[in-house]
Amino acid sequence: MTSKKIRVLVAKPGLDGHDRGARVVARALRDAGMEVIYTGLHQTPEQVAETALQEDVDVVGLSILSGTHMTLVPKIKRLLVDNSMKDVLLVVGGIIPEEDAMVLINEGYADQVFTPGDALEKICSYITGHFT
Amino acid sequence: MKQLVEELLKGNRRAAARLITLVENEDRQKTELLQAIYPHTGNAYVVGITGAPGAGKSSLVDQLLQEIRAEGLSVGIIAVDPTSPFSGGAILGDRIRMQDHALDQEVFIRSMGTRGSLGGLSRSTREAIQVLDAFGKDLILVETVGVGQSEVDIVRTADTTIVLLTPASGDSVQTLKAGIMEIADLFVINKADLPGTERTVAEINMMLDMKNSASWRPAVIPTVSIRGEGIEELWTALKEHRLYLETSGQLAEVRLQRVRRELTEQVEYLVKNRVWAEVKDKFVLEELIEKIARREKDPYSSACELLDSINFFESKS
Ligand SMILES: Nc1nc2c(ncn2[C@@H]2O[C@H](COP(=O)(O)OP(=O)(O)OP(=O)(O)O)[C@@H](O)[C@H]2O)c(=O)[nH]1
Ligand SMILES: [Mg+2]
């Protein structure tokens, strides 16, 4: 009788002003049956972590196009851990070089990294796959 | 589980968030949790805000937050957005307009999807309100899109209900038809920077004057929530309505009604779940449904037979 839904925070930390990509991903996740909390542009890491806490999300998806992923992602991960949310799935999307992605994943800052070439279905099925 | 409630009562934000999830997901422990929470509720003042999609509800909430916080009150916000009937997913975007208060520890915002279960929306919203009430929030604002019956039901849970209209959309007349007129304690005409505001305000005032039977006459307040105009007036009117409810004894009446509804809903909920669990245990409903569709049976006697077979009617003794 329980009716769980996967809740995803789609956040845009950093200063870049494009959220078209984030919106497209948000819609795809909704169409895959998820509840997507969308918060708009220019989020600070503190805002992202606090929103994740209040909304009790299962997934945090960060869209970062500004090139500042190597500082933002670890910072947000640490804040999530501070909020007792270390188990939240953290995925990053953006223009992120392969070697950076490897570091983020290997150091445990991110669970997965997607780049603009990745199909939306790949992102959706990665998340749904994680919760089945 | 006990610990989660204890943490909630201590003001732990993570516990509040977890508990709302558990009640929203119809978790097995839900009833037990709500039982533990209930004695600690009844202190928050609940304000419902409803209006057409895009009317400016979230922007208004954001502006109201400044007034509320300036008085040192703590706030819980429940922002409800529609769930897609096709995928079951939802985009919950109300927080976009409330970012100024994202890090204020005295403000707790929770987004909820309607999730479409029959009557379930008003119940899960009410339960989320209870969590935030026990959490110690002085004021709880509930934002819902005013389109359907369930949204109207949510608003009925509130102590004060604000109905938001806009001048341009011509939705005033429509809304009044939908019976929202009756539930409004305050009318806000948002986007008062757009043409047609004066006419809309006059229209609503005229209708209110015609109907004027109750002792509370709703105020009609123009606002421009993107510029913060009219917000002070709205906050004042809100406090006036609260004072009216408190001094006239209406507040006690409103809350009695709410408890009556809570009790009724809970009984219906238990009966429904129990009956369906037993029926589904015993029968393959699909076969019966097909028989009814072929007109070999009818739904009226079939329903009685189902209930008979689980001794529903005898269990009265
Ligand atoms: N011109 C004008 N635009 C406004 C005003 N208030 C809000 N808006 C705009 O109206 C749009 C919708 O505002 P929201 O606050 O998100 O409205 P809402 O009722 O919460 O929307 P939903 O939750 O999607 O139903 C935004 O683009 C706002 O900038 C206002 O007073 N005047
Ligand atoms: Mg809104």
XYZ file of C-alpha atoms and ligand atoms in Angstrom:
482
model
C 0.000 0.000 0.000
C 3.002 2.276 0.247
C 3.350 4.622 -2.661
C 6.917 5.705 -2.861
C 8.174 7.998 -5.576
C 11.726 8.860 -6.468
C 12.302 12.496 -5.546
C 15.003 14.369 -7.400
C 16.395 17.827 -6.777
C 17.558 19.358 -10.038
C 19.764 22.262 -9.094
C 21.904 24.751 -10.933
C 24.733 25.845 -8.684
C 27.187 28.419 -9.944
C 26.937 31.533 -11.969
C 26.227 30.416 -15.506
C 22.896 31.618 -16.776
C 21.622 28.738 -18.864
C 19.069 26.368 -17.479
C 17.622 25.021 -20.690
C 19.499 21.757 -20.270
C 18.412 21.414 -16.653
C 14.799 22.014 -17.620
C 14.927 19.397 -20.347
C 16.353 16.869 -17.913
C 13.729 17.818 -15.309
C 10.952 17.136 -17.787
C 12.458 13.804 -18.815
C 12.669 12.717 -15.193
C 9.067 13.720 -14.630
C 8.039 11.725 -17.687
C 9.876 8.770 -16.191
C 7.575 9.039 -13.158
C 9.772 10.965 -10.753
C 8.996 13.994 -8.617
C 11.404 16.711 -9.613
C 12.053 19.668 -7.367
C 13.350 22.436 -9.541
C 14.859 25.507 -7.914
C 16.074 27.758 -10.700
C 19.385 29.437 -11.368
C 22.330 30.537 -9.256
C 22.083 28.255 -6.262
C 24.805 28.333 -3.655
C 26.059 24.953 -2.391
C 24.430 25.761 0.941
C 21.078 26.339 -0.743
C 21.340 23.088 -2.659
C 22.113 21.091 0.478
C 19.380 22.759 2.521
C 16.790 22.192 -0.188
C 17.833 18.553 -0.494
C 17.347 18.223 3.260
C 13.919 19.862 3.455
C 12.619 18.071 0.394
C 14.098 14.754 1.557
C 15.183 13.873 -1.959
C 16.638 10.564 -3.061
C 18.725 12.131 -5.795
C 20.532 15.425 -6.249
C 21.210 16.293 -9.875
C 23.594 19.177 -10.453
C 23.778 20.962 -13.772
C 27.082 22.775 -14.057
C 28.211 24.493 -17.214
C 30.478 27.097 -15.675
C 33.567 24.906 -15.412
C 33.582 25.136 -11.617
C 32.520 21.540 -11.023
C 35.727 20.574 -9.254
C 35.008 22.997 -6.426
C 31.197 22.908 -6.410
C 30.625 19.155 -6.432
C 32.928 18.265 -3.499
C 31.555 21.188 -1.523
C 27.958 20.123 -2.044
C 28.810 16.512 -1.261
C 30.385 17.556 2.027
C 27.381 19.665 2.968
C 25.052 16.768 2.188
C 27.133 14.490 4.393
C 26.939 17.117 7.158
C 23.150 16.997 6.763
C 23.171 13.197 7.320
C 22.429 12.720 3.636
C 25.502 10.831 2.563
C 23.410 8.166 0.849
C 21.727 10.571 -1.527
C 22.569 9.702 -5.111
C 24.585 12.598 -6.500
C 24.717 12.941 -10.261
C 26.328 15.713 -12.213
C 25.565 16.891 -15.707
C 27.456 19.399 -17.769
C 30.502 20.063 -19.847
C 32.883 18.023 -17.760
C 36.149 16.582 -19.080
C 36.581 12.844 -18.767
C 39.508 13.094 -16.338
C 37.561 15.412 -14.039
C 34.628 13.032 -14.095
C 36.940 10.181 -13.085
C 38.265 12.166 -10.145
C 34.788 13.157 -8.963
C 33.594 9.572 -9.086
C 36.728 7.922 -7.716
C 36.978 10.339 -4.823
C 33.361 9.580 -3.948
C 32.069 13.072 -4.612
C 29.681 12.037 -7.359
C 27.989 8.773 -8.192
C 27.757 9.455 -11.897
C 28.617 12.161 -14.400
C 26.736 12.838 -17.607
C 27.802 15.039 -20.478
C 25.694 16.828 -23.096
C 26.106 13.912 -25.510
C 24.337 11.478 -23.184
C 20.790 10.504 -24.068
C 18.060 11.484 -21.648
C 16.949 7.874 -21.368
C 20.409 7.003 -20.125
C 20.061 9.451 -17.248
C 16.533 8.284 -16.415
C 17.362 4.610 -16.487
C 20.518 5.157 -14.439
C 18.401 6.703 -11.680
C 15.461 4.324 -11.839
C 17.898 1.397 -12.037
C 19.511 2.552 -8.835
C 16.228 2.322 -6.931
C 14.958 -1.038 -8.103
C 10.717 5.518 14.738
C 9.954 6.899 18.225
C 13.285 8.597 17.894
C 12.235 10.329 14.699
C 9.282 11.920 16.467
C 11.479 12.908 19.403
C 13.918 14.517 17.030
C 11.050 16.347 15.347
C 9.885 17.752 18.640
C 13.420 18.922 19.334
C 13.346 20.866 16.100
C 15.460 18.571 13.910
C 14.829 19.589 10.289
C 15.952 16.292 8.848
C 13.444 14.480 11.064
C 10.659 16.777 9.864
C 11.574 16.076 6.262
C 11.767 12.308 6.817
C 8.419 12.237 8.589
C 6.661 14.091 5.788
C 8.066 11.548 3.350
C 6.819 8.657 5.465
C 3.282 9.988 5.690
C 3.258 10.959 2.028
C 4.398 7.490 0.999
C 1.680 5.838 3.054
C 4.367 4.072 4.987
C 3.344 1.158 7.185
C 4.298 3.099 10.284
C 2.346 6.140 9.247
C -0.597 5.770 11.604
C 1.673 5.080 14.537
C 3.765 8.148 13.711
C 0.747 10.393 13.394
C -0.574 9.103 16.701
C 2.671 10.114 18.370
C 2.661 13.501 16.679
C -0.950 14.494 17.258
C -0.714 15.518 20.939
C 1.872 18.101 19.913
C -0.258 19.744 17.232
C -2.849 22.492 17.382
C -0.532 25.423 17.912
C 0.136 26.486 14.344
C -2.074 28.888 12.441
C -2.795 27.540 8.959
C -3.246 29.743 5.907
C -4.318 28.322 2.556
C -3.478 30.132 -0.665
C -5.164 29.031 -3.836
C -5.621 30.387 -7.326
C -5.236 29.612 -10.999
C -1.931 28.271 -12.360
C 0.590 31.074 -12.698
C -1.515 33.602 -10.802
C 1.476 34.427 -8.621
C 0.860 32.308 -5.527
C 4.497 31.413 -4.926
C 5.677 34.977 -5.515
C 3.100 36.135 -3.010
C 4.188 33.564 -0.439
C 7.757 34.732 -0.898
C 6.734 38.323 -0.222
C 4.577 37.378 2.739
C 7.543 35.559 4.227
C 9.299 38.881 4.694
C 6.425 40.306 6.712
C 6.066 37.136 8.739
C 9.763 36.840 9.481
C 9.961 40.523 10.371
C 7.602 39.716 13.226
C 9.805 36.857 14.288
C 7.328 34.104 13.514
C 8.570 30.776 12.206
C 6.978 29.434 9.030
C 6.285 26.130 7.343
C 5.277 26.097 3.704
C 3.641 23.280 1.813
C 3.620 23.902 -1.908
C 1.475 21.511 -3.895
C 1.846 21.095 -7.654
C -0.061 18.756 -9.943
C 1.210 15.253 -10.648
C 1.150 14.243 -14.293
C -1.683 11.764 -14.788
C 0.319 10.103 -17.562
C 3.632 9.364 -15.910
C 2.870 9.820 -12.219
C 5.805 12.217 -12.089
C 5.730 15.920 -11.352
C 7.775 19.056 -11.637
C 7.595 20.899 -8.355
C 8.785 24.400 -9.145
C 7.360 26.630 -6.465
C 10.681 27.015 -4.697
C 12.068 28.983 -7.637
C 10.198 32.025 -6.310
C 11.119 31.457 -2.676
C 14.888 31.427 -2.859
C 15.388 34.504 -0.681
C 14.468 32.417 2.333
C 16.223 29.207 1.387
C 18.747 29.430 4.193
C 16.548 30.900 6.900
C 16.434 28.233 9.597
C 13.000 29.380 10.715
C 11.515 28.711 7.288
C 10.822 25.160 6.180
C 9.546 24.597 2.660
C 8.211 21.325 1.350
C 6.986 20.622 -2.190
C 4.382 17.948 -2.767
C 2.864 16.412 -5.864
C -0.866 15.770 -5.922
C -0.133 12.097 -6.692
C -3.726 11.799 -7.804
C -5.082 9.315 -5.307
C -8.752 9.843 -4.578
C -9.139 12.045 -1.547
C -5.548 11.258 -0.741
C -4.292 14.692 -1.531
C -6.129 16.529 1.168
C -5.239 13.816 3.624
C -1.527 13.813 2.949
C -1.436 17.597 2.956
C -3.223 17.663 6.283
C -0.783 15.118 7.658
C 2.176 17.152 6.440
C 0.636 20.167 8.179
C 0.511 18.145 11.383
C 4.187 17.314 11.107
C 5.111 20.977 10.666
C 2.728 21.963 13.451
C 4.371 19.562 15.905
C 7.720 20.752 14.570
C 6.827 24.084 16.160
C 6.087 26.311 13.203
C 3.950 29.299 14.225
C 2.416 29.732 10.823
C 1.876 27.236 8.032
C 1.173 28.388 4.489
C -0.275 25.914 2.012
C -0.094 26.772 -1.690
C -2.335 24.824 -4.047
C -3.523 25.311 -7.586
C -7.218 26.045 -7.314
C -8.785 23.909 -9.968
C -10.354 20.797 -8.534
C -12.384 19.628 -5.609
C -9.411 18.191 -3.780
C -7.703 21.578 -3.831
C -10.805 23.106 -2.369
C -10.701 20.419 0.309
C -7.146 21.263 1.213
C -8.068 24.834 1.616
C -10.929 23.871 3.892
C -8.276 22.627 6.267
C -6.942 26.155 6.661
C -7.864 28.689 9.305
C -7.671 31.505 6.791
C -8.090 30.967 3.050
C -6.718 33.411 0.522
C -8.060 33.201 -3.024
C -5.775 34.721 -5.610
C -7.132 36.162 -8.821
C -5.545 38.167 -11.590
C -7.131 40.998 -13.530
C -6.216 39.963 -17.029
C -7.176 36.332 -17.103
C -10.883 36.904 -16.661
C -10.711 34.046 -14.205
C -12.652 35.955 -11.589
C -16.050 35.000 -12.908
C -14.956 31.432 -13.536
C -13.584 30.998 -10.064
C -16.724 32.322 -8.512
C -18.699 29.786 -10.471
C -16.523 26.988 -9.184
C -17.724 27.812 -5.694
C -14.458 29.203 -4.481
C -16.254 32.385 -3.514
C -17.603 30.619 -0.458
C -14.245 29.468 0.833
C -12.402 32.773 0.491
C -11.698 34.752 3.644
C -9.559 37.178 1.699
C -9.338 37.969 -1.984
C -6.059 39.024 -3.517
C -5.999 40.528 -6.983
C -2.390 39.898 -7.893
C -0.615 41.339 -10.926
C -2.320 44.612 -10.149
C 0.245 46.210 -12.440
C -1.767 44.814 -15.344
C -4.782 46.586 -16.843
C -8.242 45.702 -15.582
C -7.343 45.598 -11.903
C -9.795 48.247 -10.771
C -12.625 46.584 -12.632
C -11.839 43.187 -11.147
C -11.633 44.612 -7.642
C -14.960 46.401 -8.155
C -16.569 43.249 -9.568
C -15.594 41.116 -6.615
C -16.590 43.774 -4.140
C -19.985 44.026 -5.786
C -20.565 40.303 -5.573
C -19.465 40.244 -1.967
C -21.847 43.035 -1.097
C -24.715 41.211 -2.734
C -23.988 38.065 -0.784
C -23.230 39.758 2.456
C -24.846 37.455 4.962
C -21.995 36.227 7.080
C -20.431 38.410 9.714
C -17.024 38.380 8.064
C -16.774 40.449 4.919
C -13.673 39.365 2.943
C -11.334 42.171 1.997
C -10.257 42.506 -1.638
C -6.616 43.449 -1.833
C -4.691 44.340 -4.986
C -1.039 43.246 -4.938
C 1.961 43.294 -7.214
C 3.923 40.453 -5.731
C 6.935 40.909 -7.988
C 7.352 44.426 -6.590
C 6.171 43.793 -3.052
C 3.178 46.114 -3.380
C 0.088 45.481 -1.275
C 1.855 42.865 0.809
C 1.769 44.875 4.006
C -1.970 45.411 3.504
C -2.442 41.701 2.936
C -0.506 40.802 6.058
C -2.592 43.258 8.054
C -5.818 41.805 6.638
C -4.614 38.314 7.451
C -4.012 39.269 11.057
C -7.408 40.954 11.189
C -9.107 37.785 10.016
C -7.262 35.771 12.601
C -8.290 38.225 15.294
C -11.880 38.043 14.079
C -11.842 34.231 14.251
C -10.334 34.255 17.699
C -12.560 36.894 19.243
C -15.808 35.696 17.663
C -15.289 32.105 18.717
C -15.216 31.088 15.058
C -11.727 29.687 15.283
C -12.842 27.042 17.739
C -15.731 26.238 15.390
C -13.472 25.996 12.325
C -11.137 23.691 14.175
C -13.956 21.511 15.442
C -15.067 21.101 11.846
C -11.555 20.133 10.927
C -11.355 17.496 13.630
C -14.750 16.195 12.570
C -13.454 15.819 9.026
C -10.227 14.228 10.235
C -12.133 11.638 12.186
C -14.558 10.920 9.372
C -11.789 10.610 6.831
C -9.765 8.356 9.062
C -12.682 6.000 9.631
C -13.433 5.890 5.921
C -9.785 5.344 5.166
C -9.519 2.395 7.550
C -12.756 0.827 6.375
C -11.839 1.213 2.756
C -8.384 -0.264 3.169
C -9.599 -3.137 5.285
C -12.468 -4.030 2.987
C -10.389 -3.903 -0.169
C -7.583 -5.903 1.369
C -10.010 -8.669 2.298
C -11.935 -8.547 -0.955
C -8.803 -8.634 -3.042
C -7.544 -11.502 -0.982
C -10.554 -13.617 -1.793
C -11.517 -12.652 -5.308
C -10.123 -12.137 -8.696
C -11.919 -8.906 -9.356
C -11.107 -8.846 -13.038
C -13.334 -11.846 -13.716
C -16.225 -10.239 -11.939
C -15.661 -6.968 -13.754
C -15.744 -8.714 -17.096
C -18.965 -10.469 -16.153
C -20.526 -7.161 -15.250
C -19.325 -5.671 -18.507
C -20.992 -8.555 -20.390
C -24.186 -7.795 -18.443
C -24.156 -11.246 -16.883
C -24.129 -9.496 -13.532
C -24.766 -5.999 -12.292
C -22.508 -3.832 -10.104
C -25.184 -3.294 -7.443
C -25.762 -6.871 -6.408
C -22.113 -7.691 -7.036
C -20.992 -5.088 -4.513
C -23.371 -6.525 -1.916
C -22.165 -10.044 -2.647
C -18.545 -9.027 -2.212
C -19.250 -7.424 1.137
C -21.432 -10.342 2.175
C -18.674 -12.782 1.460
C -16.319 -11.015 3.850
C -19.096 -10.875 6.451
C -19.100 -7.117 6.315
C -22.768 -6.811 7.180
C -22.731 -9.321 10.039
C -19.736 -7.859 11.783
C -22.006 -5.217 13.282
C -23.077 -7.399 16.202
N 3.186 41.312 -13.938
C 3.219 40.573 -12.825
N 3.696 39.330 -12.888
C 3.718 38.582 -11.747
C 3.249 39.099 -10.518
N 3.382 38.132 -9.583
C 3.898 37.058 -10.211
N 4.122 37.324 -11.512
C 4.690 36.443 -12.516
O 3.794 35.385 -12.781
C 4.519 34.194 -13.039
C 4.026 33.066 -12.141
O 4.340 33.402 -10.802
P 4.314 32.299 -9.659
O 4.535 32.997 -8.377
O 5.206 31.178 -9.994
O 2.797 31.836 -9.786
P 2.076 30.557 -9.130
O 0.654 30.911 -8.975
O 2.805 30.143 -7.918
O 2.275 29.490 -10.271
P 2.004 27.912 -10.189
O 2.508 27.443 -8.858
O 2.790 27.370 -11.324
O 0.535 27.723 -10.365
C 5.976 34.513 -12.851
O 6.555 34.741 -14.097
C 5.954 35.761 -12.014
O 7.079 36.576 -12.238
C 2.765 40.446 -10.488
O 2.333 40.976 -9.454
N 2.758 41.121 -11.670
Mg 3.583 28.272 -7.437
